[in-house]
Coordinates of N, CA, C and O and ligand atoms in Angstrom, one line a residue:
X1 N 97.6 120.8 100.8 CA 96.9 121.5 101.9 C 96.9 120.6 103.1 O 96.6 119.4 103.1
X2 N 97.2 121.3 104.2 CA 96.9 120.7 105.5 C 96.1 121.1 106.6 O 96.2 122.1 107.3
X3 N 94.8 119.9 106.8 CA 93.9 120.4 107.6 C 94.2 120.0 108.9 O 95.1 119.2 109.0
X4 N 93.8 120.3 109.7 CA 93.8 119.9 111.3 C 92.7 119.1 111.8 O 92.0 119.1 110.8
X5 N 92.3 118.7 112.4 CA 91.2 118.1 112.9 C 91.3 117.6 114.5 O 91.7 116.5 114.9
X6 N 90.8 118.4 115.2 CA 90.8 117.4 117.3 C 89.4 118.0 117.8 O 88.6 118.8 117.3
X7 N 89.5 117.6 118.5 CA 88.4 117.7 119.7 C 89.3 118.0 121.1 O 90.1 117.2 121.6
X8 N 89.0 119.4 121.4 CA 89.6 119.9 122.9 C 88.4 120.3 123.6 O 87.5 120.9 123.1
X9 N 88.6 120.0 124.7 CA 87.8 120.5 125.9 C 88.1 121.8 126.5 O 89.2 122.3 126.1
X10 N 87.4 122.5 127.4 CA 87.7 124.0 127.5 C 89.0 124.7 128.7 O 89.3 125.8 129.2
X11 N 89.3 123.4 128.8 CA 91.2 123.7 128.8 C 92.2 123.1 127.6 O 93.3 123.0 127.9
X12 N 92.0 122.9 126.8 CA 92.9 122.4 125.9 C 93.2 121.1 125.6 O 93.8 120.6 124.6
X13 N 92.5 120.6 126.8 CA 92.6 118.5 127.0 C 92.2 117.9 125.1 O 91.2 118.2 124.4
X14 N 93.4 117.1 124.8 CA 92.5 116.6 124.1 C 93.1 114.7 124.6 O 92.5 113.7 124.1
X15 N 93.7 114.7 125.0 CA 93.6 113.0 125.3 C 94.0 112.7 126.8 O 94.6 113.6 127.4
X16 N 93.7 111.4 127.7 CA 93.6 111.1 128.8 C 94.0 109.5 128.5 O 93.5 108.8 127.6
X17 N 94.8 109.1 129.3 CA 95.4 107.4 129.5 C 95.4 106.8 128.1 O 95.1 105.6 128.1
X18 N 95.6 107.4 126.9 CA 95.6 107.4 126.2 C 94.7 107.1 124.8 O 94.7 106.5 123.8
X19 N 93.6 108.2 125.8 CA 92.3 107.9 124.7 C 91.8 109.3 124.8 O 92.5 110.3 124.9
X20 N 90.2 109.2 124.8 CA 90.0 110.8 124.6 C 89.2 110.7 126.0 O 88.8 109.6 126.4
X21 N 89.2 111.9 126.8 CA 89.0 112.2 128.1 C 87.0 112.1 127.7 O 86.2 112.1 128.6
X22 N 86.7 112.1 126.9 CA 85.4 112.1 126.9 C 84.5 111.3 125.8 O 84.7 111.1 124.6
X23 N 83.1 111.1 126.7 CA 82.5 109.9 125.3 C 81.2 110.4 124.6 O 80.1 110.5 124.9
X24 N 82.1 110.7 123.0 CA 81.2 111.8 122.5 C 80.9 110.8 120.5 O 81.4 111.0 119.4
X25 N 80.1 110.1 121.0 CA 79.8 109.4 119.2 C 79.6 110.6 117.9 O 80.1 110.8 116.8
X26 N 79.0 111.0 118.5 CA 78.6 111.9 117.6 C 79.8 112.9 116.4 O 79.8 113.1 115.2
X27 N 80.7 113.3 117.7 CA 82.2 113.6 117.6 C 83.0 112.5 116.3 O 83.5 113.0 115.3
X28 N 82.9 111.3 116.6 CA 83.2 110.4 115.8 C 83.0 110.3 114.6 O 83.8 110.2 113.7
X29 N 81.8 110.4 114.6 CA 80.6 110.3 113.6 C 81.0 111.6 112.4 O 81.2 111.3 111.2
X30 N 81.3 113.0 113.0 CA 81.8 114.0 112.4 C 83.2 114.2 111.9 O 83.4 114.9 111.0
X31 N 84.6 113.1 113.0 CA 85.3 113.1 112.4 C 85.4 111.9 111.0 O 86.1 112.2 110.0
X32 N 84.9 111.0 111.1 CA 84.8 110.2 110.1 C 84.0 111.0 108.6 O 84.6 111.1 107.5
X33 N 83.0 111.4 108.7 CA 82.6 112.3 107.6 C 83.6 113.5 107.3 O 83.7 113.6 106.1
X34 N 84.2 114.2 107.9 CA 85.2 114.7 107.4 C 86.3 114.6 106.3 O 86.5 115.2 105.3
X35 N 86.9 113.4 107.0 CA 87.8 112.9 106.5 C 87.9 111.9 105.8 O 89.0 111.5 105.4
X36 N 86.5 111.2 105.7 CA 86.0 110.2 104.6 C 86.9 110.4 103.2 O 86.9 111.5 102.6
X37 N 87.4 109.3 103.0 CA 88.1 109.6 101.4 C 89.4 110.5 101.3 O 90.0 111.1 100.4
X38 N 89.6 110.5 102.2 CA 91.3 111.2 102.3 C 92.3 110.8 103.2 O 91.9 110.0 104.1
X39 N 93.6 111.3 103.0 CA 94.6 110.5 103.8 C 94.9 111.5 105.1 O 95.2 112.7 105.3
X40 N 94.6 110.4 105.9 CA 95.0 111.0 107.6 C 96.1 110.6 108.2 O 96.4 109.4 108.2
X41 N 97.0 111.5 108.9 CA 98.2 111.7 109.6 C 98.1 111.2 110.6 O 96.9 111.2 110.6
X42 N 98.4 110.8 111.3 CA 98.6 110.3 113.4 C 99.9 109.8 113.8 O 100.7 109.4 112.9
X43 N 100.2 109.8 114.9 CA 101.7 109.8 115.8 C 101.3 108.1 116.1 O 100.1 107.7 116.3
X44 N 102.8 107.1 116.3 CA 102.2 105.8 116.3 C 101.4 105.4 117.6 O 100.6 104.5 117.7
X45 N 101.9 106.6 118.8 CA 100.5 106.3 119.7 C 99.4 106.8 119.5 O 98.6 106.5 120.4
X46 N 98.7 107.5 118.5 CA 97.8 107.7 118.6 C 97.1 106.1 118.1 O 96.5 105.2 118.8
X47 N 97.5 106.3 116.7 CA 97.6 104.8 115.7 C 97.0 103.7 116.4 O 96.1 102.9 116.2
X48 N 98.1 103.7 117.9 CA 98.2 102.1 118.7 C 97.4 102.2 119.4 O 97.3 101.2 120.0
X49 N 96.3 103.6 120.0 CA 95.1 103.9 120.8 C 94.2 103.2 120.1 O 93.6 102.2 120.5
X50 N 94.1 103.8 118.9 CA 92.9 103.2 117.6 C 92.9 101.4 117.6 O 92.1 100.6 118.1
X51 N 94.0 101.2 117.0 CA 94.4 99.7 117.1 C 93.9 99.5 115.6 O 93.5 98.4 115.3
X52 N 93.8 100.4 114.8 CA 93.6 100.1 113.3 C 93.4 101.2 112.8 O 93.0 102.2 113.3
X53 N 93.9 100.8 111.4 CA 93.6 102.0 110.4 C 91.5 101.5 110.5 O 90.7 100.5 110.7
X54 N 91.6 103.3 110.2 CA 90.4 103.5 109.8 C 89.6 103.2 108.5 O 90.2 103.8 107.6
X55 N 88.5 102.6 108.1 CA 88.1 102.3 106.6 C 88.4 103.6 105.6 O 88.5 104.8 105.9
X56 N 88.5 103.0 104.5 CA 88.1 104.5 103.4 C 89.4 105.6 103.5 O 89.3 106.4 102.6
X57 N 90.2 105.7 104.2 CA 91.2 106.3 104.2 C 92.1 105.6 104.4 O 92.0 104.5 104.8
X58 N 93.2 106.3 104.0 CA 94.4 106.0 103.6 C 95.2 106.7 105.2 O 95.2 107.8 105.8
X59 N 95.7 105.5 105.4 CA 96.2 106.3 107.0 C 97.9 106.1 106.9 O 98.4 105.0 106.4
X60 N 98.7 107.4 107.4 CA 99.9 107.6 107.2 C 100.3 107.4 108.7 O 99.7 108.3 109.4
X61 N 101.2 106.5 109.5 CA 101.6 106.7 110.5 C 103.1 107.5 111.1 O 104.1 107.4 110.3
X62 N 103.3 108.1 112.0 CA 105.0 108.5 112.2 C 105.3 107.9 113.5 O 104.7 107.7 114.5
X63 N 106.4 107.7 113.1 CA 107.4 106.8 113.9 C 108.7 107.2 114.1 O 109.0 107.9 113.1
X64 N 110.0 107.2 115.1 CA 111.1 107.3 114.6 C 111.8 106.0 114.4 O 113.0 105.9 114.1
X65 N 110.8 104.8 114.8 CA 111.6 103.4 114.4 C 111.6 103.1 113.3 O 110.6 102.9 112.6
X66 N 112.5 103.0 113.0 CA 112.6 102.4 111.5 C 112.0 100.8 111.2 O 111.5 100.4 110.1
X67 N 112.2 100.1 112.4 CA 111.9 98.7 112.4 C 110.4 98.4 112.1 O 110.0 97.3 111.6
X68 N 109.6 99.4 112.6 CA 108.2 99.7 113.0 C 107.4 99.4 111.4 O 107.8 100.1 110.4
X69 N 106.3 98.4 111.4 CA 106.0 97.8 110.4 C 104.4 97.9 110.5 O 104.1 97.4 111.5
X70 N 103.2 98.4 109.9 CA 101.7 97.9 109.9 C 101.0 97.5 108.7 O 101.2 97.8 107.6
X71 N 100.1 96.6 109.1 CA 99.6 95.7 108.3 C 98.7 96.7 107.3 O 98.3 96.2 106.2
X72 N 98.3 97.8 107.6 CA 96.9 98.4 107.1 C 96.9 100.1 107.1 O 96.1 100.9 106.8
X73 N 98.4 100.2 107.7 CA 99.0 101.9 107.1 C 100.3 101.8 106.6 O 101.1 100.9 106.7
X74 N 100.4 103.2 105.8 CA 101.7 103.2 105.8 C 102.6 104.1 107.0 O 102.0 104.8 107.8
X75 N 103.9 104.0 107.0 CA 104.8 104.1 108.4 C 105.6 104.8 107.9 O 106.4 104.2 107.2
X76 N 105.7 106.4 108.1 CA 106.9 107.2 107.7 C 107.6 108.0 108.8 O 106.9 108.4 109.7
X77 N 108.6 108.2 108.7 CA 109.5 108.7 110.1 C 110.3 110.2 109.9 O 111.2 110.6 110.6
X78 N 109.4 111.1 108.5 CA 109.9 112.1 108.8 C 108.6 113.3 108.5 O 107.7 113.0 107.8
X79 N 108.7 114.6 109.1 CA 107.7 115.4 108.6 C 107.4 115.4 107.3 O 106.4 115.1 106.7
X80 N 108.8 116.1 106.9 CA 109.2 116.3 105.0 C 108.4 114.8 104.1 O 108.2 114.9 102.9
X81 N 108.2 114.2 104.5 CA 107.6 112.7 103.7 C 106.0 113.0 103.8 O 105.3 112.4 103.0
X82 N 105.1 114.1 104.7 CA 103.9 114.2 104.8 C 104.2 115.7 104.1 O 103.3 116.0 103.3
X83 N 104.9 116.3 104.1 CA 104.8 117.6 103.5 C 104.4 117.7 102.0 O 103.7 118.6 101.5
X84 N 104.9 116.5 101.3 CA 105.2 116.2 100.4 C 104.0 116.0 99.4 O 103.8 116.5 98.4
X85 N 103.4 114.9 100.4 CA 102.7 114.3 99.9 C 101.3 115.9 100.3 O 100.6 116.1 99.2
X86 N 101.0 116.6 101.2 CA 100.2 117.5 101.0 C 100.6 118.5 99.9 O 99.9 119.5 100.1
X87 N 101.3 118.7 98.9 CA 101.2 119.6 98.3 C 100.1 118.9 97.1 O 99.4 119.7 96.4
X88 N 100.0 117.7 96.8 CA 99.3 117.7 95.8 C 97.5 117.1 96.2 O 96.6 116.7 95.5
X89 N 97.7 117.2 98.1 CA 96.0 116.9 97.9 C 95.9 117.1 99.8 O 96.7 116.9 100.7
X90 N 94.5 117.6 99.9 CA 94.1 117.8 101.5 C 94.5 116.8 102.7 O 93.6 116.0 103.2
X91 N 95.4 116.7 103.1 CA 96.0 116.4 104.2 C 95.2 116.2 105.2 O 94.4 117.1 105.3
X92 N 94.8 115.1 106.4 CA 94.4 115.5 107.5 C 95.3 115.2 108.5 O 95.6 114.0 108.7
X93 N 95.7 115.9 109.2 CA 96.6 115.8 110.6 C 95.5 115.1 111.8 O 94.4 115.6 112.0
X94 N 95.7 114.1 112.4 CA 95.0 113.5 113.3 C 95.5 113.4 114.5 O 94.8 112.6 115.2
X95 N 96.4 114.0 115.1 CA 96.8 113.9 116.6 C 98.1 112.9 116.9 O 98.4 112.3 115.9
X96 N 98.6 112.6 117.7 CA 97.9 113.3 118.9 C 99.0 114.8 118.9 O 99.4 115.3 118.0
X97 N 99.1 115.1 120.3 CA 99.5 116.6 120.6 C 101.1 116.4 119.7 O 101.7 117.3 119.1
X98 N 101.5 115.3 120.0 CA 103.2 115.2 119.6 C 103.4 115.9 117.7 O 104.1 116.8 117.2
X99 N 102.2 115.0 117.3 CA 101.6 115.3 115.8 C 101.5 116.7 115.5 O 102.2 117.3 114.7
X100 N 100.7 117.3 116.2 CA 100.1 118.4 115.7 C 101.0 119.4 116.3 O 100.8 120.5 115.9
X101 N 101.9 119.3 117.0 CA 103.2 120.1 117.8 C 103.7 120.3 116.2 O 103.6 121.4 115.6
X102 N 103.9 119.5 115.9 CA 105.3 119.1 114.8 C 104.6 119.9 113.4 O 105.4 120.4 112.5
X103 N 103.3 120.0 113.2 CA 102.9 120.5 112.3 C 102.1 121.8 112.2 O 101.3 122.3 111.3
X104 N 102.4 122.2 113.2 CA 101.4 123.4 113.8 C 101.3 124.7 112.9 O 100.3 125.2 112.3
X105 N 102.9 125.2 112.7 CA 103.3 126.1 111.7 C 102.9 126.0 110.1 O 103.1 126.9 109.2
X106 N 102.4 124.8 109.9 CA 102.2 124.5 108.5 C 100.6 123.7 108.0 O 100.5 123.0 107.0
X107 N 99.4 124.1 109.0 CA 98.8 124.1 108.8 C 97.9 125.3 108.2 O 98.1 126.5 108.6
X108 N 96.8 124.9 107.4 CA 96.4 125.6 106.2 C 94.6 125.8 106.6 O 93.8 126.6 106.0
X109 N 94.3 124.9 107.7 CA 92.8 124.9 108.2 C 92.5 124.1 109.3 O 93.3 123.2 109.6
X110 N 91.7 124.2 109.8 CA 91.5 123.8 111.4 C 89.9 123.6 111.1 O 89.1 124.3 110.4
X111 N 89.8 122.1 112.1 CA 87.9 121.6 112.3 C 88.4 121.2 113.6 O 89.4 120.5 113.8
X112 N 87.3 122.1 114.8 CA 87.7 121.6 116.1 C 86.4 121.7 116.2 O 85.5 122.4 115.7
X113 N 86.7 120.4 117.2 CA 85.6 120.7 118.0 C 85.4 120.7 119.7 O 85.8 120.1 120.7
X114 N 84.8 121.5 119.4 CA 84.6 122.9 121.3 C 83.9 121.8 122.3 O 82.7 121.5 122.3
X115 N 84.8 121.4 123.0 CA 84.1 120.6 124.2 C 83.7 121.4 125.4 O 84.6 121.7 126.3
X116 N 82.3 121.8 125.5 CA 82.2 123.2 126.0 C 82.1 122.7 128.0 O 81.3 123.1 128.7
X117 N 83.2 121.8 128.4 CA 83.1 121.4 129.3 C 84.5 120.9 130.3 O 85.3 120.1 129.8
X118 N 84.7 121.3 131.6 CA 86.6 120.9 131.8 C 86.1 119.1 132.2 O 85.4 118.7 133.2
X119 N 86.7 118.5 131.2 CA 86.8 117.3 131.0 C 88.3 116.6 132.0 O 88.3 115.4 132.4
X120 N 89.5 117.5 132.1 CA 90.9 117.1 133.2 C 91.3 116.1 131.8 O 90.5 115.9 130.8
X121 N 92.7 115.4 131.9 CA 93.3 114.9 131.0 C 94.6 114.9 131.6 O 95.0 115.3 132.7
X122 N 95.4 114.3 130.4 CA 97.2 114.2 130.9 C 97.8 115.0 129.3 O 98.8 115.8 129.3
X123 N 97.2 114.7 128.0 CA 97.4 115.5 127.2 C 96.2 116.8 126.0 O 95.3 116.7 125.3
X124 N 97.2 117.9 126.5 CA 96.7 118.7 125.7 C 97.3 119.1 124.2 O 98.3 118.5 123.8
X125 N 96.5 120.4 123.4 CA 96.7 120.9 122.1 C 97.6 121.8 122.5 O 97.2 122.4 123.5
X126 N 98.5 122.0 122.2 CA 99.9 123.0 121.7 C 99.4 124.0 121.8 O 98.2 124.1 121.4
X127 N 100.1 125.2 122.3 CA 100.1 126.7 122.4 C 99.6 126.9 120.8 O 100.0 126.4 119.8
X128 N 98.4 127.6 121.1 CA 98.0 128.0 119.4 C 97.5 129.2 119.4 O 96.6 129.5 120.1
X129 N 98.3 130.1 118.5 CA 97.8 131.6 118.7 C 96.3 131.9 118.1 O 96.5 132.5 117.1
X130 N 94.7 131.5 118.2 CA 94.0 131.5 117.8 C 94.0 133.1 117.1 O 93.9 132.9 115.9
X131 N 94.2 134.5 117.5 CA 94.4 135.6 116.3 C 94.7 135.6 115.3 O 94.4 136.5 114.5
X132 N 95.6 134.1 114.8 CA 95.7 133.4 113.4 C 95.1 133.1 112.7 O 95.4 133.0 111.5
X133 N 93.9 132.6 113.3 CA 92.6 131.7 112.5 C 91.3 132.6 112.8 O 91.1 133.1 113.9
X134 N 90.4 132.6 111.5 CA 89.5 133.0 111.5 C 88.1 132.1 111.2 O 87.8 131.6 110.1
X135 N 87.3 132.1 112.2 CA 86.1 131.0 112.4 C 85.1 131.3 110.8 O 84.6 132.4 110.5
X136 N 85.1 130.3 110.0 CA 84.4 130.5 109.1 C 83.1 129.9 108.6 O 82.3 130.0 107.6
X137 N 83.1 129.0 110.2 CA 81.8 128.1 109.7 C 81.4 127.2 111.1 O 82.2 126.5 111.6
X138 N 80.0 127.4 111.6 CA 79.9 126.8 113.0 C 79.1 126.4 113.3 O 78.1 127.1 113.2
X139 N 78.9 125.2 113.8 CA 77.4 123.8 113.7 C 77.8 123.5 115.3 O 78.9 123.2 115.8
X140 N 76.2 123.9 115.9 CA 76.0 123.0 117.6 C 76.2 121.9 116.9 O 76.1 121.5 115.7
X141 N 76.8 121.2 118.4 CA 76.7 119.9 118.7 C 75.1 119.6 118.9 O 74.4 120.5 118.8
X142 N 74.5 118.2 119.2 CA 73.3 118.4 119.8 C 73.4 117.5 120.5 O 73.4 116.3 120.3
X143 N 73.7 118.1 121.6 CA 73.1 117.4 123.3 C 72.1 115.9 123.6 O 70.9 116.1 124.0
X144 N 72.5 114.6 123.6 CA 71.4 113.9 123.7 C 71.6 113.0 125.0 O 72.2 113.4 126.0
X145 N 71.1 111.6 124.9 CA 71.5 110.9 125.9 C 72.9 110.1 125.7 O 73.5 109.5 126.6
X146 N 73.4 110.0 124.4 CA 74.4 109.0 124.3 C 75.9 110.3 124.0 O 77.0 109.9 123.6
X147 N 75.7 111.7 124.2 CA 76.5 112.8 124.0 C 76.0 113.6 124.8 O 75.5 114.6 124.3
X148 N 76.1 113.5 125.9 CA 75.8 114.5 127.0 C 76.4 115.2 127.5 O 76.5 115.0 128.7
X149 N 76.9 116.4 127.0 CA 77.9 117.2 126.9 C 77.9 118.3 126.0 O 77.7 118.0 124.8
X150 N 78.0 119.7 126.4 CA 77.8 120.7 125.4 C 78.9 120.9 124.1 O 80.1 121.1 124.4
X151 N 78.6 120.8 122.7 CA 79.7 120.9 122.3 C 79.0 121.5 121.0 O 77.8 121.6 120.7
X152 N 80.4 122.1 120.0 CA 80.5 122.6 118.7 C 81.2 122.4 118.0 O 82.4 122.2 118.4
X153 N 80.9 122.3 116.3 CA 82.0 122.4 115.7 C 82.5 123.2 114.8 O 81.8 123.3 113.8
X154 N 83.5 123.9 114.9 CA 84.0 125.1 114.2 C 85.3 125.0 112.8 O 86.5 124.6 113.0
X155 N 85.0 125.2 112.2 CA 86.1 125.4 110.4 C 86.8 126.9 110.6 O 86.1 127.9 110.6
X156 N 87.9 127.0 110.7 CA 88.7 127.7 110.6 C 89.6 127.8 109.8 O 90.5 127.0 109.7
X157 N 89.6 129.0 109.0 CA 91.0 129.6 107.8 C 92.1 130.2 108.3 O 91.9 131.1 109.1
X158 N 93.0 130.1 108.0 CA 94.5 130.5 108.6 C 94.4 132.6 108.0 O 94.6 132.7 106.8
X159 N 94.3 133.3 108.6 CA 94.1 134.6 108.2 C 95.2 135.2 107.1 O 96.4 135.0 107.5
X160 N 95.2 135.8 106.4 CA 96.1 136.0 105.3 C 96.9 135.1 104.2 O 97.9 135.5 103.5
X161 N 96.1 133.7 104.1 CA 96.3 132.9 103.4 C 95.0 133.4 102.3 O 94.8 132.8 101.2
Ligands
LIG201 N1 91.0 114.8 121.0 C1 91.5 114.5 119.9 O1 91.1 115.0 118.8 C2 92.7 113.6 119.8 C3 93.2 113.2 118.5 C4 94.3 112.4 118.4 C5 94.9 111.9 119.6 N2 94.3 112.2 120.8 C6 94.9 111.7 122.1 O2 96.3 112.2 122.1 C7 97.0 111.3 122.9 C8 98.3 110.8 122.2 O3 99.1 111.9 121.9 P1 100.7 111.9 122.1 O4 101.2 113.3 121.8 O5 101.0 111.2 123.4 O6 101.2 110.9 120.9 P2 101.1 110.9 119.3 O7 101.3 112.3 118.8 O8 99.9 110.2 118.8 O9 102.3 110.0 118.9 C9 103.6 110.4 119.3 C10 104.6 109.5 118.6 O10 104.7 110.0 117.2 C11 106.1 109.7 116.8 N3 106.7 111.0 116.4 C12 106.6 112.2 117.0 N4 107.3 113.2 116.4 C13 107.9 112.5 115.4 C14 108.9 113.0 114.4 N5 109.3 114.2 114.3 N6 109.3 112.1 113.5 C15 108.9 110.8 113.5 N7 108.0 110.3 114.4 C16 107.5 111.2 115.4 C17 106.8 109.1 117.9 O11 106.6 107.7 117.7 P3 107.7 106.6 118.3 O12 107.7 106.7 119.8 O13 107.2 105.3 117.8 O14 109.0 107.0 117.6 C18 106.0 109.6 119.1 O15 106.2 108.7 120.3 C19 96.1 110.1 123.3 O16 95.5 110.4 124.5 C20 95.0 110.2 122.2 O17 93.8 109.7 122.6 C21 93.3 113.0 120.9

């Protein structure tokens, strides 16, 4: 199974000079419990934004260099090598837009979260026909001083799966 996981703002922004256009802990906080204890997908820029694998998961990077080596993920350079590996356990796709381009057709569930605000950026989320997905589960954000910004998070099932 392959989940999705980003944070878009209410144009589609989800990254800026190569980070996230907006400073939302909270957001963090929600993607890490998510995906606590499973293996996560990302493009090597996303990877090289982070500047490390994340604890507790198992982080898969893509590359088309072959030379391309990390101390604390593993580095694979083809879709078919993550496909693989999702048939026998929940996948998380982690960005950035290059990522989630490449996997768009073959995801299985979506956790976004609604940056209820035009944040501007240089990269957005891929044409996504939302009439495909059906919202099946939806938690406010809560607005404070260190997340000041309206936001939500939404679980979505691919419709006729
Ligand atoms: N808001 C969110 O939820 C969120 C989540 C993640 C990332 N982001 C943001 O998204 C931005 C980065 O996105 P991006 O699209 O520029 O980069 P990206 O998707 O993170 O990485 C792109 C790289 O992935 C590799 N790649 C792409 N297609 C491949 C394929 N078919 N086979 C093998 N390797 C492949 C290539 O690496 P090589 O060049 O090494 O070959 C490519 O340069 C940043 O601003 C980041 O902060 C936002």
């Amino acid at each position: 199974m392959l989940t999705f996981i980003w944070a878009q703002d209410k144009d589609g922004y989800i990254g800026k000079d190569n980070t996230m256009p907006w400073r939302l802990p909270a957001d963090l906080q929600h993607f890490k419990k998510e995906t606590n204890g499973h293996t996560i997908v990302m493009g090597r820029k996303t990877y090289e934004s982070i500047g490390k694998a994340l604890p507790n998961r198992e982080t898969i990077v893509l590359t088309r260099d072959t030379n391309y080596t990390l101390p604390d993920a593993k580095v694979v350079h083809s879709k078919e090598a993550v496909l693989e590996l999702a048939t026998g356990e929940n996948v998380f796709i982690t960005g950035g837009a290059e990522i989630y381009r490449l996997f768009l057709g073959d995801a299985d569930a979506l956790i976004v979260t609604h940056v209820e605000a035009n944040c501007g950026g240089d990269t957005r989320f891929p044409a996504i026909q939302w009439s495909d997905w059906k919202l099946t589960r939806r938690v406010d954000g809560v607005r404070d001083v260190k997340n000041d910004l309206d936001f939500w998070y939404g679980w979505y099932e691919k419709i006729g799966e």
